[in-house]
Tab-separated table of C-alpha atoms in Angstrom:
chain	number	residue	atom	x	y	z
A	789	MET	CA	0.000	0.000	0.000
A	790	LEU	CA	2.772	2.458	0.874
A	791	ASP	CA	4.469	1.800	-2.456
A	792	VAL	CA	1.286	2.832	-4.257
A	793	ALA	CA	0.856	5.928	-2.066
A	794	GLU	CA	4.474	6.908	-2.635
A	795	GLU	CA	4.180	6.468	-6.403
A	796	ARG	CA	0.986	8.505	-6.543
A	797	ALA	CA	2.337	11.268	-4.341
A	798	GLN	CA	5.496	11.457	-6.440
A	799	ALA	CA	3.354	11.770	-9.557
A	800	ALA	CA	1.371	14.591	-7.943
A	801	MET	CA	4.437	16.635	-7.040
A	802	GLY	CA	4.291	20.194	-8.298
A	803	ARG	CA	0.715	19.884	-9.531
A	804	TRP	CA	-1.304	22.676	-7.917
A	805	GLU	CA	-4.941	22.142	-7.012
A	806	ALA	CA	-7.416	24.770	-5.849
A	807	ARG	CA	-10.453	24.549	-3.609
A	808	SER	CA	-12.839	27.171	-2.281
A	809	LEU	CA	-13.122	27.595	1.479
A	810	GLY	CA	-16.111	29.858	1.074
A	811	VAL	CA	-16.655	33.257	2.656
A	812	VAL	CA	-15.305	33.989	6.130
A	813	ARG	CA	-18.196	34.585	8.523
A	814	ALA	CA	-17.682	36.282	11.869
A	815	GLU	CA	-19.975	33.852	13.684
A	816	ALA	CA	-18.142	30.821	12.327
A	817	ALA	CA	-14.753	32.258	13.281
A	818	ALA	CA	-16.052	33.089	16.757
A	819	GLU	CA	-17.445	29.585	17.155
A	820	PHE	CA	-14.040	28.202	16.193
A	821	ALA	CA	-12.315	30.396	18.793
A	822	ARG	CA	-14.745	29.234	21.488
A	823	ALA	CA	-14.225	25.593	20.548
A	824	ALA	CA	-10.458	26.116	20.755
A	825	GLY	CA	-10.856	27.342	24.328
A	826	ASP	CA	-10.315	31.046	23.726
A	827	SER	CA	-12.244	33.601	25.741
A	828	ALA	CA	-10.891	36.956	24.569
A	829	PRO	CA	-13.851	39.066	23.366
A	830	ALA	CA	-11.877	40.091	20.292
A	831	LEU	CA	-11.876	36.437	19.203
A	832	VAL	CA	-15.187	35.045	20.477
A	833	ASP	CA	-17.618	37.992	20.217
A	834	PRO	CA	-18.404	39.224	16.695
A	835	ALA	CA	-20.001	42.332	18.245
A	836	ASP	CA	-16.777	43.347	19.932
A	837	PRO	CA	-15.318	46.455	18.217
A	838	ALA	CA	-11.902	44.794	18.175
A	839	PHE	CA	-13.175	41.484	16.756
A	840	VAL	CA	-10.708	39.667	14.509
A	841	VAL	CA	-10.806	36.296	12.801
A	842	HIS	CA	-8.830	33.798	14.867
A	843	PRO	CA	-5.490	33.396	13.055
A	844	MET	CA	-5.738	29.584	13.213
A	845	TYR	CA	-9.302	29.443	11.886
A	846	LEU	CA	-8.717	29.046	8.163
A	847	VAL	CA	-5.777	26.673	8.452
A	848	SER	CA	-7.778	24.415	10.784
A	849	LEU	CA	-10.871	24.298	8.591
A	850	LEU	CA	-10.909	21.084	6.551
A	851	ARG	CA	-14.072	21.827	4.606
A	852	PRO	CA	-16.281	24.909	4.104
A	853	GLU	CA	-20.012	25.066	4.713
A	854	PRO	CA	-22.133	23.047	4.116
A	855	GLY	CA	-19.612	20.259	4.652
A	856	ALA	CA	-18.642	17.216	2.650
A	857	GLU	CA	-20.712	14.778	0.681
A	858	PRO	CA	-20.586	11.252	2.173
A	859	GLY	CA	-18.612	10.042	-0.826
A	860	GLU	CA	-15.756	12.400	0.019
A	861	LEU	CA	-14.847	10.450	3.148
A	862	ARG	CA	-12.569	7.481	3.740
A	863	PRO	CA	-13.673	4.670	6.108
A	864	ASP	CA	-11.417	6.215	8.762
A	865	GLY	CA	-13.355	9.479	8.535
A	866	MET	CA	-10.632	11.445	6.794
A	867	TYR	CA	-11.310	13.163	3.489
A	868	ARG	CA	-10.258	11.080	0.522
A	869	ASP	CA	-8.204	13.923	-0.902
A	870	GLU	CA	-6.737	15.239	2.370
A	871	VAL	CA	-3.475	13.325	2.033
A	872	PRO	CA	-2.441	13.162	-1.623
A	873	GLY	CA	-1.877	9.691	-2.989
A	874	THR	CA	-3.801	7.804	-0.313
A	875	ASP	CA	-7.321	7.760	-1.747
A	876	GLY	CA	-8.759	4.258	-1.522
A	877	LEU	CA	-5.731	2.795	0.255
A	878	ASP	CA	-5.900	1.045	3.620
A	879	VAL	CA	-3.186	3.139	5.260
A	880	ARG	CA	-2.933	4.949	8.584
A	881	LEU	CA	-2.773	8.737	8.431
A	882	MET	CA	-1.328	11.089	11.025
A	883	ALA	CA	-0.381	14.763	11.068
A	884	GLY	CA	3.355	15.271	11.240
A	885	GLY	CA	3.533	18.993	11.778
A	886	GLN	CA	2.925	22.353	10.198
A	887	ALA	CA	4.561	25.683	9.514
A	888	VAL	CA	2.052	28.525	9.292
A	889	ARG	CA	3.103	31.955	8.004
A	890	TRP	CA	0.621	34.831	8.089
A	891	VAL	CA	1.260	37.174	5.175
A	892	GLY	CA	-2.035	39.086	5.182
A	893	GLU	CA	-4.923	39.786	7.513
A	894	VAL	CA	-7.929	37.488	7.210
A	895	ARG	CA	-11.076	39.600	7.279
A	896	VAL	CA	-14.741	38.831	7.686
A	897	GLY	CA	-16.249	38.672	4.219
A	898	ASP	CA	-13.115	37.379	2.532
A	899	ARG	CA	-13.853	34.766	-0.123
A	900	VAL	CA	-10.991	32.344	0.378
A	901	GLU	CA	-9.411	29.862	-1.959
A	902	VAL	CA	-6.734	27.415	-0.893
A	903	ARG	CA	-4.197	26.110	-3.410
A	904	ARG	CA	-1.941	23.202	-2.618
A	905	ALA	CA	0.725	20.990	-4.127
A	906	VAL	CA	2.870	18.114	-2.972
A	907	THR	CA	6.425	19.372	-2.651
A	908	ALA	CA	8.248	16.414	-1.103
A	909	VAL	CA	7.779	12.664	-0.738
A	910	ASP	CA	10.156	10.910	1.633
A	911	ARG	CA	10.118	7.176	2.379
A	912	LYS	CA	11.599	7.424	5.857
A	913	ARG	CA	11.356	3.690	6.506
A	914	PRO	CA	9.809	0.734	4.661
A	915	ASP	CA	6.714	1.240	6.840
A	916	LEU	CA	6.628	5.030	6.964
A	917	LEU	CA	6.034	7.610	4.259
A	918	LEU	CA	6.280	11.370	4.811
A	919	ILE	CA	4.378	13.611	2.400
A	920	THR	CA	4.936	17.376	2.447
A	921	VAL	CA	2.306	19.715	1.054
A	922	GLU	CA	2.524	23.453	0.471
A	923	LYS	CA	-0.705	25.432	0.781
A	924	THR	CA	-1.544	29.045	0.037
A	925	TYR	CA	-4.723	30.638	1.352
A	926	ALA	CA	-5.736	33.735	-0.567
A	927	ALA	CA	-8.563	36.229	-0.878
A	928	GLU	CA	-9.301	38.268	-3.966
A	929	ARG	CA	-7.093	41.066	-2.588
A	930	GLY	CA	-4.066	38.803	-2.198
A	931	PRO	CA	-2.391	36.011	-0.221
A	932	LEU	CA	-3.293	35.570	3.430
A	933	ILE	CA	-1.537	32.517	4.808
A	934	GLU	CA	1.151	30.109	3.641
A	935	VAL	CA	1.347	26.635	5.151
A	936	THR	CA	3.794	23.776	4.926
A	937	GLU	CA	2.113	20.614	6.200
A	938	ARG	CA	3.577	17.164	6.712
A	939	PHE	CA	1.549	13.967	6.747
A	940	ILE	CA	2.726	10.638	8.096
A	941	VAL	CA	1.438	7.629	6.174
A	942	ARG	CA	1.933	4.162	7.656
B	1493	MET	CA	9.745	38.586	34.918
B	1494	THR	CA	6.531	40.581	34.932
B	1495	GLU	CA	3.223	38.912	34.300
B	1496	ALA	CA	1.428	41.038	31.743
B	1497	ALA	CA	-1.797	39.194	31.065
B	1498	THR	CA	-3.748	36.178	32.166
B	1499	THR	CA	-6.842	34.834	30.440
B	1500	GLU	CA	-9.100	31.965	31.351
B	1501	ALA	CA	-11.764	30.433	29.162
B	1502	ALA	CA	-15.108	29.134	30.310
B	1503	THR	CA	-14.434	25.730	28.807
B	1504	GLY	CA	-11.384	23.625	28.198
B	1505	ALA	CA	-9.495	24.936	31.223
B	1506	VAL	CA	-7.261	27.126	29.112
B	1507	THR	CA	-4.856	29.688	30.432
B	1508	ALA	CA	-2.245	31.911	28.872
B	1509	LYS	CA	0.287	33.909	30.769
B	1510	ALA	CA	2.365	36.509	29.034
B	1511	VAL	CA	5.649	37.653	30.381
B	1512	THR	CA	7.933	40.368	29.179
B	1513	ALA	CA	11.205	38.486	29.625
B	1514	GLU	CA	12.353	34.995	28.735
B	1515	ALA	CA	9.323	32.761	28.899
B	1516	ALA	CA	5.578	32.603	28.375
B	1517	THR	CA	3.289	29.681	28.928
B	1518	ALA	CA	-0.111	28.527	27.751
B	1519	GLU	CA	-2.069	25.616	29.171
B	1520	LEU	CA	-5.021	23.584	27.989
B	1521	VAL	CA	-6.790	20.533	29.335
B	1522	PRO	CA	-8.826	19.267	26.386
B	1523	ASP	CA	-11.581	16.825	27.238
B	1524	GLU	CA	-13.811	14.678	25.026
B	1525	VAL	CA	-16.372	17.470	24.722
B	1526	MET	CA	-13.750	19.915	23.535
B	1527	LEU	CA	-12.523	17.481	20.897
B	1528	LEU	CA	-16.073	16.976	19.685
B	1529	ARG	CA	-16.706	20.729	19.466
B	1530	PHE	CA	-13.380	21.432	17.772
B	1531	GLY	CA	-13.853	18.591	15.319
B	1532	ALA	CA	-17.332	19.843	14.490
B	1533	VAL	CA	-16.372	23.452	13.769
B	1534	THR	CA	-13.369	22.415	11.671
B	1535	ARG	CA	-15.279	19.547	10.016
B	1536	ASN	CA	-12.588	17.107	11.075
B	1537	THR	CA	-14.234	13.694	11.065
B	1538	HIS	CA	-11.123	11.535	11.419
B	1539	ARG	CA	-12.113	8.722	13.771
B	1540	ILE	CA	-8.866	8.791	15.747
B	1541	HIS	CA	-10.276	11.873	17.498
B	1542	TYR	CA	-13.492	10.353	18.894
B	1543	ASP	CA	-13.695	6.586	18.295
B	1544	THR	CA	-11.768	4.779	21.026
B	1545	ALA	CA	-11.872	1.348	19.413
B	1546	PHE	CA	-10.749	2.754	16.091
B	1547	ALA	CA	-7.967	4.806	17.673
B	1548	ARG	CA	-6.672	1.683	19.409
B	1549	SER	CA	-6.807	-0.239	16.139
B	1550	GLU	CA	-4.452	2.421	14.788
B	1551	GLY	CA	-1.967	1.732	17.566
B	1552	LEU	CA	-2.969	4.676	19.750
B	1553	ALA	CA	-3.859	4.548	23.432
B	1554	GLY	CA	-7.200	6.205	22.666
B	1555	PRO	CA	-8.639	9.267	20.914
B	1556	VAL	CA	-6.029	11.944	20.265
B	1557	VAL	CA	-6.040	15.725	20.268
B	1558	MET	CA	-6.153	17.271	16.798
B	1559	ALA	CA	-2.954	18.742	15.385
B	1560	GLN	CA	-4.803	21.988	14.745
B	1561	LEU	CA	-5.782	22.247	18.412
B	1562	HIS	CA	-2.132	21.829	19.351
B	1563	GLY	CA	-1.468	24.596	16.847
B	1564	CYS	CA	-3.984	26.853	18.559
B	1565	LEU	CA	-2.247	26.371	21.904
B	1566	LEU	CA	1.165	27.024	20.394
B	1567	HIS	CA	-0.204	30.142	18.725
B	1568	ARG	CA	-1.722	31.248	22.029
B	1569	ALA	CA	1.641	30.991	23.759
B	1570	ALA	CA	3.270	33.012	20.999
B	1571	ALA	CA	0.484	35.608	21.060
B	1572	ALA	CA	0.861	35.964	24.814
B	1573	HIS	CA	4.478	36.791	24.237
B	1574	ALA	CA	3.633	39.284	21.479
B	1575	GLY	CA	1.266	41.239	23.717
B	1576	PRO	CA	-2.159	42.746	22.996
B	1577	ALA	CA	-1.024	44.998	20.154
B	1578	GLY	CA	1.589	42.616	18.832
B	1579	ARG	CA	1.070	39.841	16.321
B	1580	VAL	CA	2.281	36.376	15.490
B	1581	ARG	CA	3.917	36.209	12.080
B	1582	GLU	CA	4.784	32.520	12.024
B	1583	VAL	CA	4.238	29.332	14.028
B	1584	SER	CA	5.678	25.965	13.126
B	1585	TRP	CA	5.817	22.687	14.954
B	1586	GLN	CA	6.471	18.973	14.684
B	1587	ASN	CA	4.155	16.498	16.350
B	1588	ARG	CA	6.267	14.240	18.572
B	1589	ALA	CA	3.763	12.327	20.715
B	1590	PRO	CA	-0.043	12.165	20.851
B	1591	ALA	CA	-2.096	13.862	23.551
B	1592	HIS	CA	-5.321	12.430	24.894
B	1593	PRO	CA	-8.439	13.880	26.535
B	1594	GLY	CA	-7.637	14.808	30.121
B	1595	ASP	CA	-3.967	15.510	29.488
B	1596	ARG	CA	-2.814	18.865	30.789
B	1597	LEU	CA	-0.927	20.415	27.878
B	1598	THR	CA	1.592	23.093	28.709
B	1599	VAL	CA	3.418	25.161	26.120
B	1600	THR	CA	6.549	26.955	27.192
B	1601	SER	CA	8.100	29.552	24.959
B	1602	THR	CA	11.593	30.892	25.344
B	1603	VAL	CA	13.323	33.630	23.386
B	1604	ARG	CA	15.838	32.300	20.904
B	1605	ASP	CA	16.810	35.678	19.481
B	1606	THR	CA	15.607	39.186	18.747
B	1607	ASP	CA	16.163	41.001	15.466
B	1608	PRO	CA	17.816	44.283	16.409
B	1609	VAL	CA	16.412	46.062	13.344
B	1610	SER	CA	12.834	44.838	13.086
B	1611	GLY	CA	12.373	43.944	16.739
B	1612	GLU	CA	10.903	40.583	15.729
B	1613	ILE	CA	11.380	37.878	18.322
B	1614	THR	CA	11.973	34.219	17.517
B	1615	LEU	CA	10.641	31.885	20.174
B	1616	ASP	CA	11.336	28.225	20.794
B	1617	LEU	CA	8.114	26.411	21.676
B	1618	VAL	CA	7.732	23.124	23.531
B	1619	GLU	CA	4.442	21.491	24.449
B	1620	HIS	CA	4.455	18.892	27.225
B	1621	ARG	CA	1.639	16.668	28.381
B	1622	THR	CA	0.874	15.621	31.949
B	1623	ASP	CA	3.449	12.836	32.126
B	1624	GLY	CA	6.205	15.085	30.849
B	1625	ALA	CA	6.337	13.704	27.317
B	1626	VAL	CA	6.944	16.254	24.580
B	1627	CYS	CA	3.909	16.428	22.287
B	1628	CYS	CA	5.113	19.222	20.018
B	1629	ARG	CA	8.308	21.113	19.441
B	1630	GLY	CA	8.589	24.174	17.239
B	1631	HIS	CA	9.135	27.886	16.986
B	1632	ALA	CA	7.315	31.140	16.400
B	1633	VAL	CA	8.174	34.578	15.114
B	1634	VAL	CA	6.311	37.435	16.763
B	1635	VAL	CA	6.157	41.160	16.176
B	1636	PRO	CA	5.961	42.440	19.734
B	1637	ASP	CA	3.699	45.074	21.173
B	1638	ARG	CA	6.067	48.044	21.360
B	1639	THR	CA	3.715	49.879	23.709
B	1640	ARG	CA	4.852	47.489	26.472
B	1641	ASP	CA	8.490	48.639	26.217
């Protein structure tokens, strides 16, 4: 299984894909902040004059409203396309780490698109594959966040 | 060191303490309810976060805290260091060990260096769980609140 995932991920390297994350709503960002355990009014109360979108909101959001179709999910509950190369394979998926760089301010009302591409595929061990993905979150007025994300496939 | 700010949330037993010198900390005790809420708002349906039998079949001790929730805690520690008018420019981390509901997660940040021109501070971040194991290790770059100088 890992050989197939590795081959697919290698083939996907450098191929950029885009997906809409919808429009940033204040209530949704505030709900995220509350669920993350924040209590600062500027993060959890859209009526607060200093309200801002939680910086981790967009990069934590796996799907926009209204959510995924059932056919988009793997048996383990992950999205089939979340980890490139693993669709349909009986492999274990774990997050390896992230680097998040904020290059613009996310604002309520932003229509956000995320682009991503596989940038590295590393067979660490016969039973462990590391896939690195670069993501760029952008609004119409320009880039907002850049992410490097690593997935562990076993 | 001078404590500059302390916040406590109504749920999740979260705290963040900002200090103006070497270190800042943030704590979180995620429980099953918090994982459910966080998974719902992020639309993260991976079964390792809520299905005990499935998590064990994956070689885990039980449901695990989402990477993004670790990221939120790491960001919180960095933001506490930046101060109210400061901002976090970058956070990065590697996941080293899983955390489970009920674990007390503590992030400690220490100053690695300060850019003499821009004033940006690079922080080393370490997140420990209750038993002392390192869950995450990483760094952050913050633009500090100059009004606190």
